[in-house]
C-alpha positions as a Markdown table, in Angstrom:
| # | Residue | x | y | z |
|---|---|---|---|---|
| 1 | Met | 31.6 | -10.6 | -4.6 |
| 2 | Ala | 28.8 | -8.3 | -5.5 |
| 3 | Glu | 30.4 | -7.5 | -8.9 |
| 4 | Asn | 31.0 | -11.2 | -9.7 |
| 5 | Gly | 27.4 | -11.9 | -8.8 |
| 6 | Lys | 26.1 | -9.2 | -11.0 |
| 7 | Asn | 28.2 | -10.4 | -14.0 |
| 8 | Cys | 26.9 | -14.0 | -13.4 |
| 9 | Asp | 23.4 | -12.7 | -13.3 |
| 10 | Gln | 23.8 | -10.8 | -16.6 |
| 11 | Arg | 25.2 | -13.9 | -18.3 |
| 12 | Arg | 22.3 | -16.0 | -16.9 |
| 13 | Val | 19.8 | -13.4 | -18.1 |
| 14 | Ala | 21.3 | -13.4 | -21.5 |
| 15 | Met | 21.2 | -17.2 | -21.7 |
| 16 | Asn | 17.6 | -17.3 | -20.5 |
| 17 | Lys | 16.6 | -14.7 | -23.2 |
| 18 | Glu | 18.1 | -16.9 | -25.9 |
| 19 | Gln | 17.4 | -20.4 | -24.8 |
| 20 | Tyr | 13.9 | -21.9 | -24.8 |
| 21 | Asn | 13.3 | -25.7 | -24.5 |
| 22 | Gly | 16.9 | -26.5 | -25.6 |
| 23 | Asn | 16.7 | -24.3 | -28.7 |
| 24 | Phe | 18.4 | -21.0 | -29.3 |
| 25 | Thr | 16.3 | -18.2 | -30.7 |
| 26 | Asp | 17.2 | -14.8 | -31.9 |
| 27 | Pro | 16.9 | -12.5 | -28.8 |
| 28 | Ser | 15.5 | -9.6 | -30.8 |
| 29 | Ser | 12.6 | -11.8 | -32.1 |
| 30 | Val | 11.9 | -13.1 | -28.6 |
| 31 | Asn | 11.9 | -9.5 | -27.2 |
| 32 | Glu | 9.6 | -8.4 | -30.1 |
| 33 | Lys | 7.1 | -11.2 | -29.4 |
| 34 | Lys | 7.2 | -10.3 | -25.7 |
| 35 | Arg | 6.4 | -6.7 | -26.5 |
| 36 | Arg | 3.5 | -7.7 | -28.8 |
| 37 | Asp | 2.1 | -10.0 | -26.1 |
| 38 | Arg | 2.4 | -7.3 | -23.5 |
| 39 | Glu | 0.6 | -4.8 | -25.7 |
| 40 | Glu | -2.1 | -7.3 | -26.4 |
| 41 | Arg | -2.6 | -7.9 | -22.7 |
| 42 | Gln | -2.7 | -4.2 | -21.9 |
| 43 | Asn | -5.7 | -3.8 | -24.2 |
| 44 | Ile | -7.7 | -6.1 | -22.0 |
| 45 | Val | -9.4 | -3.6 | -19.8 |
| 46 | Leu | -13.0 | -3.0 | -18.8 |
| 47 | Trp | -13.4 | 0.2 | -20.9 |
| 48 | Arg | -12.2 | -1.5 | -24.1 |
| 49 | Gln | -13.2 | -5.1 | -23.8 |
| 50 | Pro | -15.6 | -5.4 | -20.9 |
| 51 | Leu | -17.0 | -8.9 | -21.6 |
| 52 | Ile | -13.6 | -10.5 | -22.2 |
| 53 | Thr | -12.1 | -8.7 | -19.2 |
| 54 | Leu | -14.9 | -9.9 | -16.9 |
| 55 | Gln | -14.7 | -13.4 | -18.3 |
| 56 | Tyr | -10.9 | -13.6 | -17.8 |
| 57 | Phe | -11.2 | -12.1 | -14.4 |
| 58 | Ser | -13.7 | -14.8 | -13.3 |
| 59 | Leu | -11.5 | -17.5 | -14.7 |
| 60 | Glu | -8.4 | -16.2 | -13.0 |
| 61 | Thr | -10.2 | -16.0 | -9.8 |
| 62 | Leu | -11.2 | -19.7 | -10.2 |
| 63 | Val | -7.6 | -20.6 | -11.0 |
| 64 | Ile | -6.3 | -18.8 | -7.9 |
| 65 | Leu | -8.9 | -20.4 | -5.7 |
| 66 | Lys | -8.0 | -23.8 | -7.1 |
| 67 | Glu | -4.3 | -23.2 | -6.4 |
| 68 | Trp | -5.0 | -22.1 | -2.8 |
| 69 | Thr | -7.3 | -25.0 | -2.2 |
| 70 | Ser | -4.6 | -27.4 | -3.4 |
| 71 | Lys | -2.0 | -25.7 | -1.1 |
| 72 | Leu | -4.3 | -25.9 | 1.9 |
| 73 | Trp | -5.1 | -29.5 | 1.2 |
| 74 | His | -1.4 | -30.4 | 1.4 |
| 75 | Arg | -1.1 | -28.5 | 4.7 |
| 76 | Gln | -4.0 | -30.2 | 6.5 |
| 77 | Ser | -2.3 | -30.1 | 9.9 |
| 78 | Ile | -2.0 | -26.3 | 9.8 |
| 79 | Val | -5.6 | -26.0 | 8.6 |
| 80 | Val | -6.9 | -28.2 | 11.4 |
| 81 | Ser | -4.8 | -26.4 | 14.1 |
| 82 | Phe | -6.2 | -23.1 | 12.8 |
| 83 | Leu | -9.7 | -24.3 | 13.0 |
| 84 | Leu | -9.3 | -25.6 | 16.5 |
| 85 | Leu | -7.8 | -22.3 | 17.6 |
| 86 | Leu | -10.6 | -20.5 | 15.9 |
| 87 | Ala | -13.2 | -22.7 | 17.7 |
| 88 | Val | -11.5 | -22.0 | 21.1 |
| 89 | Leu | -11.5 | -18.2 | 20.5 |
| 90 | Thr | -15.1 | -18.3 | 19.4 |
| 91 | Ala | -16.2 | -20.1 | 22.5 |
| 92 | Thr | -14.2 | -17.7 | 24.7 |
| 93 | Tyr | -15.8 | -14.8 | 23.0 |
| 94 | Tyr | -19.5 | -15.9 | 23.4 |
| 95 | Ile | -19.3 | -17.6 | 26.8 |
| 96 | Glu | -20.4 | -15.3 | 29.6 |
| 97 | Gly | -18.1 | -14.7 | 32.5 |
| 98 | Ala | -15.7 | -12.3 | 34.3 |
| 99 | His | -13.3 | -12.6 | 31.4 |
| 100 | Gln | -15.6 | -10.7 | 29.1 |
| 101 | Gln | -14.2 | -7.4 | 30.1 |
| 102 | Tyr | -10.7 | -8.5 | 28.9 |
| 103 | Val | -12.2 | -10.0 | 25.8 |
| 104 | Gln | -13.9 | -6.7 | 24.9 |
| 105 | Arg | -10.6 | -4.8 | 25.5 |
| 106 | Ile | -8.6 | -7.2 | 23.3 |
| 107 | Glu | -11.3 | -7.1 | 20.6 |
| 108 | Lys | -11.2 | -3.4 | 20.5 |
| 109 | Gln | -7.4 | -3.2 | 20.2 |
| 110 | Phe | -7.3 | -6.1 | 17.7 |
| 111 | Leu | -9.8 | -4.4 | 15.4 |
| 112 | Leu | -8.0 | -1.1 | 15.6 |
| 113 | Tyr | -4.6 | -2.7 | 14.8 |
| 114 | Ala | -6.1 | -4.9 | 12.0 |
| 115 | Tyr | -7.8 | -1.9 | 10.4 |
| 116 | Trp | -4.7 | 0.2 | 10.1 |
| 117 | Ile | -2.4 | -2.6 | 9.2 |
| 118 | Gly | -4.9 | -3.7 | 6.5 |
| 119 | Leu | -4.9 | -0.2 | 5.1 |
| 120 | Gly | -1.1 | -0.2 | 5.1 |
| 121 | Ile | -1.0 | -3.5 | 3.2 |
| 122 | Leu | -3.5 | -2.2 | 0.7 |
| 123 | Ser | -1.3 | 0.8 | 0.2 |
| 124 | Ser | 1.9 | -1.2 | -0.8 |
| 125 | Val | 1.0 | -4.7 | -1.7 |
| 126 | Gly | 0.7 | -4.1 | -5.4 |
| 127 | Leu | -2.9 | -5.1 | -6.1 |
| 128 | Gly | -3.9 | -3.2 | -9.2 |
| 129 | Thr | -2.7 | 0.4 | -8.9 |
| 130 | Gly | -2.5 | 0.3 | -5.1 |
| 131 | Leu | -4.9 | 2.2 | -2.8 |
| 132 | His | -3.4 | 5.5 | -1.5 |
| 133 | Thr | -4.6 | 4.9 | 2.0 |
| 134 | Phe | -2.4 | 7.5 | 3.6 |
| 135 | Leu | -4.0 | 10.3 | 1.6 |
| 136 | Leu | -7.5 | 8.8 | 2.0 |
| 137 | Tyr | -7.6 | 7.6 | 5.6 |
| 138 | Leu | -4.4 | 8.1 | 7.8 |
| 139 | Gly | -3.6 | 11.7 | 6.6 |
| 140 | Pro | -7.1 | 13.0 | 7.2 |
| 141 | His | -7.2 | 11.2 | 10.6 |
| 142 | Ile | -4.0 | 12.9 | 11.7 |
| 143 | Ala | -5.3 | 16.2 | 10.4 |
| 144 | Ser | -8.6 | 15.9 | 12.3 |
| 145 | Val | -6.7 | 15.1 | 15.6 |
| 146 | Thr | -4.5 | 18.1 | 15.0 |
| 147 | Leu | -7.3 | 20.5 | 14.5 |
| 148 | Ala | -9.3 | 19.1 | 17.4 |
| 149 | Ala | -6.2 | 19.2 | 19.7 |
| 150 | Tyr | -5.7 | 23.0 | 19.0 |
| 151 | Glu | -9.4 | 23.6 | 19.4 |
| 152 | Cys | -9.9 | 21.6 | 22.6 |
| 153 | Asn | -6.5 | 22.4 | 24.0 |
| 154 | Ser | -6.3 | 18.7 | 24.9 |
| 155 | Val | -5.8 | 15.4 | 23.3 |
| 156 | Asn | -7.8 | 13.5 | 26.0 |
| 157 | Phe | -10.8 | 12.9 | 23.8 |
| 158 | Pro | -13.5 | 10.8 | 25.4 |
| 159 | Glu | -13.4 | 7.1 | 24.4 |
| 160 | Pro | -15.9 | 6.2 | 23.0 |
| 161 | Pro | -16.7 | 7.8 | 20.6 |
| 162 | Tyr | -12.9 | 8.3 | 19.8 |
| 163 | Pro | -11.5 | 7.3 | 17.4 |
| 164 | Asp | -14.7 | 7.0 | 15.4 |
| 165 | Gln | -15.7 | 10.6 | 16.3 |
| 166 | Ile | -13.7 | 13.3 | 18.0 |
| 167 | Ile | -15.3 | 15.6 | 20.6 |
| 168 | Cys | -13.7 | 17.8 | 23.2 |
| 169 | Pro | -13.5 | 16.6 | 26.8 |
| 170 | Asp | -15.6 | 18.3 | 29.4 |
| 171 | Glu | -12.6 | 19.8 | 31.0 |
| 172 | Glu | -10.6 | 21.4 | 28.4 |
| 173 | Gly | -7.0 | 22.5 | 28.9 |
| 174 | Thr | -5.6 | 26.0 | 28.9 |
| 175 | Glu | -4.6 | 27.6 | 25.6 |
| 176 | Gly | -1.0 | 27.0 | 24.5 |
| 177 | Thr | -0.6 | 23.6 | 26.2 |
| 178 | Ile | -0.7 | 21.6 | 23.1 |
| 179 | Ser | 2.7 | 20.6 | 21.7 |
| 180 | Leu | 3.8 | 18.8 | 18.5 |
| 181 | Trp | 5.0 | 15.9 | 20.7 |
| 182 | Ser | 1.5 | 15.4 | 22.4 |
| 183 | Ile | -0.2 | 15.1 | 19.0 |
| 184 | Ile | 2.4 | 12.8 | 17.7 |
| 185 | Ser | 1.9 | 10.6 | 20.7 |
| 186 | Lys | -1.8 | 10.6 | 20.2 |
| 187 | Val | -1.7 | 9.2 | 16.7 |
| 188 | Arg | 1.4 | 7.0 | 17.2 |
| 189 | Ile | -0.5 | 3.7 | 17.3 |
| 190 | Glu | -2.5 | 4.3 | 14.2 |
| 191 | Ala | 0.5 | 5.6 | 12.2 |
| 192 | Cys | 2.8 | 2.8 | 13.3 |
| 193 | Met | 0.3 | 0.1 | 12.5 |
| 194 | Trp | -0.2 | 1.6 | 9.1 |
| 195 | Gly | 3.6 | 1.7 | 8.7 |
| 196 | Ile | 3.8 | -2.0 | 9.7 |
| 197 | Gly | 1.2 | -2.8 | 7.1 |
| 198 | Thr | 3.1 | -1.0 | 4.3 |
| 199 | Ala | 6.3 | -3.1 | 5.3 |
| 200 | Ile | 4.3 | -6.3 | 5.1 |
| 201 | Gly | 3.0 | -5.3 | 1.7 |
| 202 | Glu | 6.5 | -5.1 | 0.4 |
| 203 | Leu | 7.2 | -8.8 | 1.0 |
| 204 | Pro | 5.6 | -10.3 | -2.1 |
| 205 | Pro | 8.2 | -8.9 | -4.5 |
| 206 | Tyr | 11.0 | -10.1 | -2.2 |
| 207 | Phe | 9.6 | -13.7 | -1.9 |
| 208 | Met | 8.8 | -13.9 | -5.6 |
| 209 | Ala | 12.4 | -12.8 | -6.7 |
| 210 | Arg | 14.0 | -15.0 | -4.1 |
| 211 | Ala | 12.0 | -18.1 | -5.2 |
| 212 | Ala | 12.8 | -17.4 | -8.8 |
| 213 | Arg | 16.6 | -17.1 | -8.0 |
| 214 | Leu | 16.6 | -20.3 | -6.0 |
| 215 | Ser | 14.6 | -22.3 | -8.6 |
| 216 | Gly | 16.4 | -20.9 | -11.6 |
| 217 | Ala | 13.0 | -20.2 | -13.4 |
| 218 | Glu | 11.6 | -16.8 | -14.3 |
| 219 | Pro | 8.3 | -16.1 | -12.5 |
| 220 | Asp | 5.1 | -14.8 | -14.1 |
| 221 | Asp | 5.8 | -11.2 | -13.1 |
| 222 | Glu | 6.5 | -8.4 | -15.5 |
| 223 | Glu | 8.3 | -6.3 | -12.9 |
| 224 | Tyr | 10.8 | -9.1 | -12.3 |
| 225 | Gln | 11.3 | -9.5 | -16.1 |
| 226 | Glu | 11.9 | -5.7 | -16.3 |
| 227 | Phe | 14.4 | -6.0 | -13.5 |
| 228 | Glu | 16.4 | -8.8 | -15.4 |
| 229 | Glu | 16.3 | -6.7 | -18.6 |
| 230 | Met | 17.6 | -3.8 | -16.6 |
| 231 | Leu | 20.5 | -5.9 | -15.4 |
| 232 | Glu | 21.2 | -7.0 | -18.9 |
| 233 | His | 21.3 | -3.5 | -20.3 |
| 234 | Ala | 22.8 | -1.8 | -17.3 |
| 235 | Glu | 25.9 | -0.5 | -19.1 |
| 236 | Thr | 23.8 | 1.2 | -21.9 |
| 237 | Ala | 21.0 | 2.8 | -19.8 |
| 238 | Gln | 20.6 | 6.4 | -20.7 |
| 239 | Asp | 17.1 | 7.6 | -19.6 |
| 240 | Phe | 16.5 | 9.1 | -16.1 |
| 241 | Ala | 14.1 | 6.4 | -15.0 |
| 242 | Ser | 16.5 | 3.5 | -15.8 |
| 243 | Arg | 19.4 | 5.3 | -14.1 |
| 244 | Ala | 17.2 | 5.9 | -11.0 |
| 245 | Lys | 16.3 | 2.2 | -10.9 |
| 246 | Leu | 19.9 | 1.2 | -11.3 |
| 247 | Ala | 20.9 | 3.6 | -8.5 |
| 248 | Val | 18.4 | 2.0 | -6.1 |
| 249 | Gln | 19.6 | -1.5 | -7.1 |
| 250 | Asn | 23.2 | -0.6 | -6.6 |
| 251 | Leu | 22.5 | 1.1 | -3.2 |
| 252 | Val | 20.6 | -1.9 | -1.9 |
| 253 | Gln | 23.1 | -4.4 | -3.3 |
| 254 | Lys | 26.3 | -2.7 | -2.1 |
| 255 | Val | 25.3 | -1.0 | 1.2 |
| 256 | Gly | 23.0 | -3.8 | 2.4 |
| 257 | Phe | 20.9 | -3.1 | 5.6 |
| 258 | Phe | 21.5 | 0.6 | 5.7 |
| 259 | Gly | 20.9 | 0.9 | 1.9 |
| 260 | Ile | 17.5 | -0.8 | 2.4 |
| 261 | Leu | 16.8 | 1.4 | 5.4 |
| 262 | Ala | 17.6 | 4.6 | 3.4 |
| 263 | Cys | 15.2 | 3.5 | 0.5 |
| 264 | Ala | 12.4 | 2.6 | 3.0 |
| 265 | Ser | 12.7 | 5.8 | 5.1 |
| 266 | Ile | 11.7 | 8.2 | 2.4 |
| 267 | Pro | 8.7 | 8.3 | 0.0 |
| 268 | Asn | 10.1 | 6.1 | -2.8 |
| 269 | Pro | 8.0 | 4.8 | -5.6 |
| 270 | Leu | 10.9 | 2.6 | -6.7 |
| 271 | Phe | 11.0 | 0.6 | -3.4 |
| 272 | Asp | 9.4 | -2.5 | -5.1 |
| 273 | Leu | 12.7 | -2.7 | -7.0 |
| 274 | Ala | 14.5 | -2.8 | -3.7 |
| 275 | Gly | 12.4 | -5.8 | -2.7 |
| 276 | Ile | 13.1 | -7.6 | -6.0 |
| 277 | Thr | 16.8 | -6.8 | -5.7 |
| 278 | Cys | 17.0 | -8.2 | -2.2 |
| 279 | Gly | 15.2 | -11.4 | -3.2 |
| 280 | His | 17.2 | -11.8 | -6.3 |
| 281 | Phe | 20.6 | -11.4 | -4.6 |
| 282 | Leu | 19.4 | -13.6 | -1.6 |
| 283 | Val | 19.6 | -11.0 | 1.0 |
| 284 | Pro | 18.5 | -12.6 | 4.4 |
| 285 | Phe | 14.8 | -12.2 | 5.2 |
| 286 | Trp | 15.4 | -10.4 | 8.5 |
| 287 | Thr | 17.9 | -8.0 | 7.0 |
| 288 | Phe | 15.3 | -7.0 | 4.4 |
| 289 | Phe | 12.3 | -7.0 | 6.5 |
| 290 | Gly | 14.0 | -5.5 | 9.6 |
| 291 | Ala | 15.3 | -2.5 | 7.6 |
| 292 | Thr | 12.0 | -2.1 | 5.8 |
| 293 | Leu | 10.0 | -2.2 | 9.1 |
| 294 | Ile | 12.3 | 0.3 | 10.8 |
| 295 | Gly | 12.3 | 2.6 | 7.8 |
| 296 | Lys | 8.6 | 2.6 | 7.0 |
| 297 | Ala | 7.0 | 2.1 | 10.5 |
| 298 | Ile | 9.3 | 4.4 | 12.5 |
| 299 | Ile | 11.4 | 6.8 | 10.4 |
| 300 | Lys | 9.2 | 7.5 | 7.4 |
| 301 | Met | 6.0 | 7.4 | 9.5 |
| 302 | His | 7.3 | 10.1 | 11.8 |
| 303 | Ile | 8.3 | 12.3 | 8.9 |
| 304 | Gln | 4.9 | 12.0 | 7.4 |
| 305 | Lys | 3.2 | 12.6 | 10.8 |
| 306 | Ile | 5.2 | 15.7 | 11.5 |
| 307 | Phe | 4.5 | 17.1 | 8.0 |
| 308 | Val | 0.7 | 16.7 | 8.4 |
| 309 | Ile | 0.6 | 18.0 | 12.0 |
| 310 | Val | 2.6 | 21.1 | 11.1 |
| 311 | Thr | 0.5 | 21.7 | 7.9 |
| 312 | Phe | -2.8 | 21.5 | 9.9 |
| 313 | Ser | -1.6 | 23.3 | 13.0 |
| 314 | Lys | -3.8 | 26.2 | 14.0 |
| 315 | His | -1.8 | 29.2 | 12.9 |
| 316 | Ile | -0.9 | 27.5 | 9.5 |
| 317 | Val | -4.6 | 26.8 | 8.8 |
| 318 | Glu | -5.6 | 30.3 | 9.6 |
| 319 | Gln | -2.8 | 31.7 | 7.4 |
| 320 | Met | -3.9 | 29.4 | 4.5 |
| 321 | Val | -7.5 | 30.4 | 4.8 |
| 322 | Ala | -6.5 | 34.1 | 4.9 |
| 323 | Phe | -4.3 | 33.6 | 1.8 |
| 324 | Ile | -7.2 | 32.0 | -0.1 |
| 325 | Gly | -9.3 | 35.1 | 0.8 |
| 326 | Ala | -6.6 | 37.4 | -0.5 |
| 327 | Val | -6.8 | 35.9 | -4.1 |
| 328 | Pro | -8.1 | 38.8 | -6.3 |
| 329 | Gly | -11.7 | 38.4 | -7.6 |
| 330 | Ile | -12.6 | 34.9 | -6.5 |
| 331 | Gly | -10.8 | 34.9 | -3.1 |
| 332 | Pro | -13.9 | 35.7 | -0.8 |
| 333 | Ser | -16.1 | 33.1 | -2.6 |
| 334 | Leu | -13.4 | 30.4 | -2.2 |
| 335 | Gln | -12.7 | 31.4 | 1.4 |
| 336 | Lys | -16.3 | 31.1 | 2.5 |
| 337 | Pro | -16.7 | 27.3 | 2.2 |
| 338 | Phe | -13.4 | 26.8 | 4.1 |
| 339 | Gln | -14.5 | 29.0 | 6.9 |
| 340 | Glu | -17.9 | 27.3 | 7.1 |
| 341 | Tyr | -16.3 | 23.9 | 7.2 |
| 342 | Leu | -13.9 | 24.9 | 10.0 |
| 343 | Glu | -16.7 | 26.4 | 12.0 |
| 344 | Ala | -18.9 | 23.3 | 11.6 |
| 345 | Gln | -16.0 | 21.2 | 12.8 |
| 346 | Arg | -15.5 | 23.4 | 15.9 |
| 347 | Gln | -19.2 | 23.1 | 16.7 |
| 348 | Lys | -19.1 | 19.3 | 16.4 |
| 349 | Leu | -16.1 | 19.2 | 18.8 |
| 350 | His | -18.1 | 21.2 | 21.4 |
| 351 | His | -21.4 | 19.2 | 21.0 |
| 352 | Arg | -23.1 | 22.1 | 19.2 |
| 353 | Ser | -23.7 | 20.5 | 15.9 |
| 354 | Glu | -27.4 | 20.8 | 16.3 |
| 355 | Met | -27.3 | 24.6 | 16.9 |
| 356 | Gly | -25.9 | 27.5 | 15.0 |
| 357 | Thr | -25.2 | 27.0 | 11.4 |
| 358 | Pro | -27.6 | 25.0 | 9.2 |
| 359 | Gln | -26.7 | 21.3 | 8.8 |
| 360 | Gly | -26.5 | 21.4 | 5.1 |
| 361 | Glu | -23.5 | 19.4 | 3.9 |
| 362 | Asn | -20.4 | 21.4 | 3.2 |
| 363 | Trp | -19.2 | 21.0 | -0.4 |
| 364 | Leu | -15.6 | 20.3 | 0.8 |
| 365 | Ser | -16.8 | 17.3 | 2.7 |
| 366 | Trp | -19.0 | 16.2 | -0.2 |
| 367 | Met | -16.0 | 16.5 | -2.6 |
| 368 | Phe | -13.7 | 14.5 | -0.3 |
| 369 | Glu | -16.3 | 11.7 | 0.2 |
| 370 | Lys | -16.8 | 11.5 | -3.6 |
| 371 | Leu | -13.0 | 11.4 | -4.1 |
| 372 | Val | -12.6 | 8.5 | -1.7 |
| 373 | Val | -15.4 | 6.6 | -3.6 |
| 374 | Val | -13.9 | 7.3 | -7.0 |
| 375 | Met | -10.4 | 6.2 | -5.8 |
| 376 | Val | -11.7 | 3.0 | -4.2 |
| 377 | Cys | -13.7 | 2.2 | -7.4 |
| 378 | Tyr | -10.7 | 2.8 | -9.6 |
| 379 | Phe | -8.6 | 0.6 | -7.3 |
| 380 | Ile | -11.2 | -2.3 | -7.6 |
| 381 | Leu | -11.3 | -1.8 | -11.4 |
| 382 | Ser | -7.5 | -1.9 | -11.6 |
| 383 | Ile | -7.5 | -5.3 | -9.7 |
| 384 | Ile | -10.1 | -6.7 | -12.2 |
| 385 | Asn | -8.0 | -5.5 | -15.1 |
| 386 | Ser | -4.8 | -6.9 | -13.6 |
| 387 | Met | -6.2 | -10.3 | -12.9 |
| 388 | Ala | -7.8 | -10.5 | -16.4 |
| 389 | Gln | -4.4 | -9.7 | -17.9 |
| 390 | Ser | -2.8 | -12.4 | -15.8 |
| 391 | Tyr | -5.2 | -14.9 | -17.2 |
| 392 | Ala | -4.5 | -13.6 | -20.7 |
| 393 | Lys | -0.8 | -14.3 | -20.1 |
| 394 | Arg | -1.6 | -17.9 | -19.1 |
| 395 | Ile | -3.4 | -18.3 | -22.4 |
| 396 | Gln | -0.4 | -16.9 | -24.3 |
| 397 | Gln | 1.9 | -19.3 | -22.5 |
| 398 | Arg | -0.3 | -22.3 | -23.3 |
| 399 | Leu | -0.5 | -21.3 | -27.0 |
| 400 | Asp | 3.2 | -20.8 | -27.4 |
| 401 | Pro | 5.3 | -23.6 | -25.8 |
| 402 | Lys | 8.3 | -21.3 | -25.9 |
| 403 | Glu | 6.7 | -19.1 | -23.3 |
| 404 | Lys | 6.6 | -21.8 | -20.7 |
| 405 | Thr | 10.0 | -21.1 | -19.3 |
| 406 | Lys | 9.1 | -17.5 | -18.5 |
């Protein structure tokens, strides 16, 4: 059945590539025009055409707002129900009473969950280049908890200020009582919420491909068009990237739930292709999302947690600092800022940040903060470029009637 479906898809792709508005066109000329249009859109970036890029970005934003306004207008009952629920929650939040202690507890948990789920969605949803929130937020958080746990011999950090700030409890544990499992348990909520967010972020490619398959029209998405071209040229694929994509597609299509689970359980830059494949071959939603959720929020998340915890465990960190100091010539000068940073962190954990070493900012902290700012700025710029290019494609489709069936 899977083989017959694949053959039918290849024939349909071939027909779509040749037929436009009832007329047959040379496929090579169509592909050549697509290539030229794609290259023209890729030149619309802020550092090459800033004014046009900003103009197209603004217009694309207006188009999206108009589309969403129209969708909400046709779903007035849902909008009204949401507004009524929001009014009830707002009244409950501001009215004084015995329920406020529960409201505050729910608010704290909700904001914690929403923060990490939001970061997970940003990591995988496909906006611009994607924001690597594990490297920028979750990974450093797990590393901080690991370092603090070994220093304090406890994971019972006072709340508040945890998780905003980590300080040792007044009664510290005895040395050697910290285990890998205790640290995993301490960061489980943050890590699982982030994993759930990454699973949610994988849904747009699935829904886009599913809607395209059911409607019979090609969506305005280059990844989906590349997927169909890959199906069309599956027999002649030679390069490693194409063979890797085909391997993911075949695994998901033939193995089903466990194939999706395998792709979601390991760091896999091609997982978007799994979502497109599942949507294209009409894999049931809960099969796709269930496997993705288990793989990303449980299996993959524990692999990443264990890696970070082991890497930043006390003896490993001490060995890395000693190794840096052993580098001939520049070792001692490189080792000093690491030692100063670790000592400053220890003093903060023991409430001694105002004493001892001067409070000048460590250059490691300064560099990491600037790295976060640069990556966030680049993420925002990539969204602007992507939306501007989307509007440029709208213009190309209007100018050439043959592009309307894309």
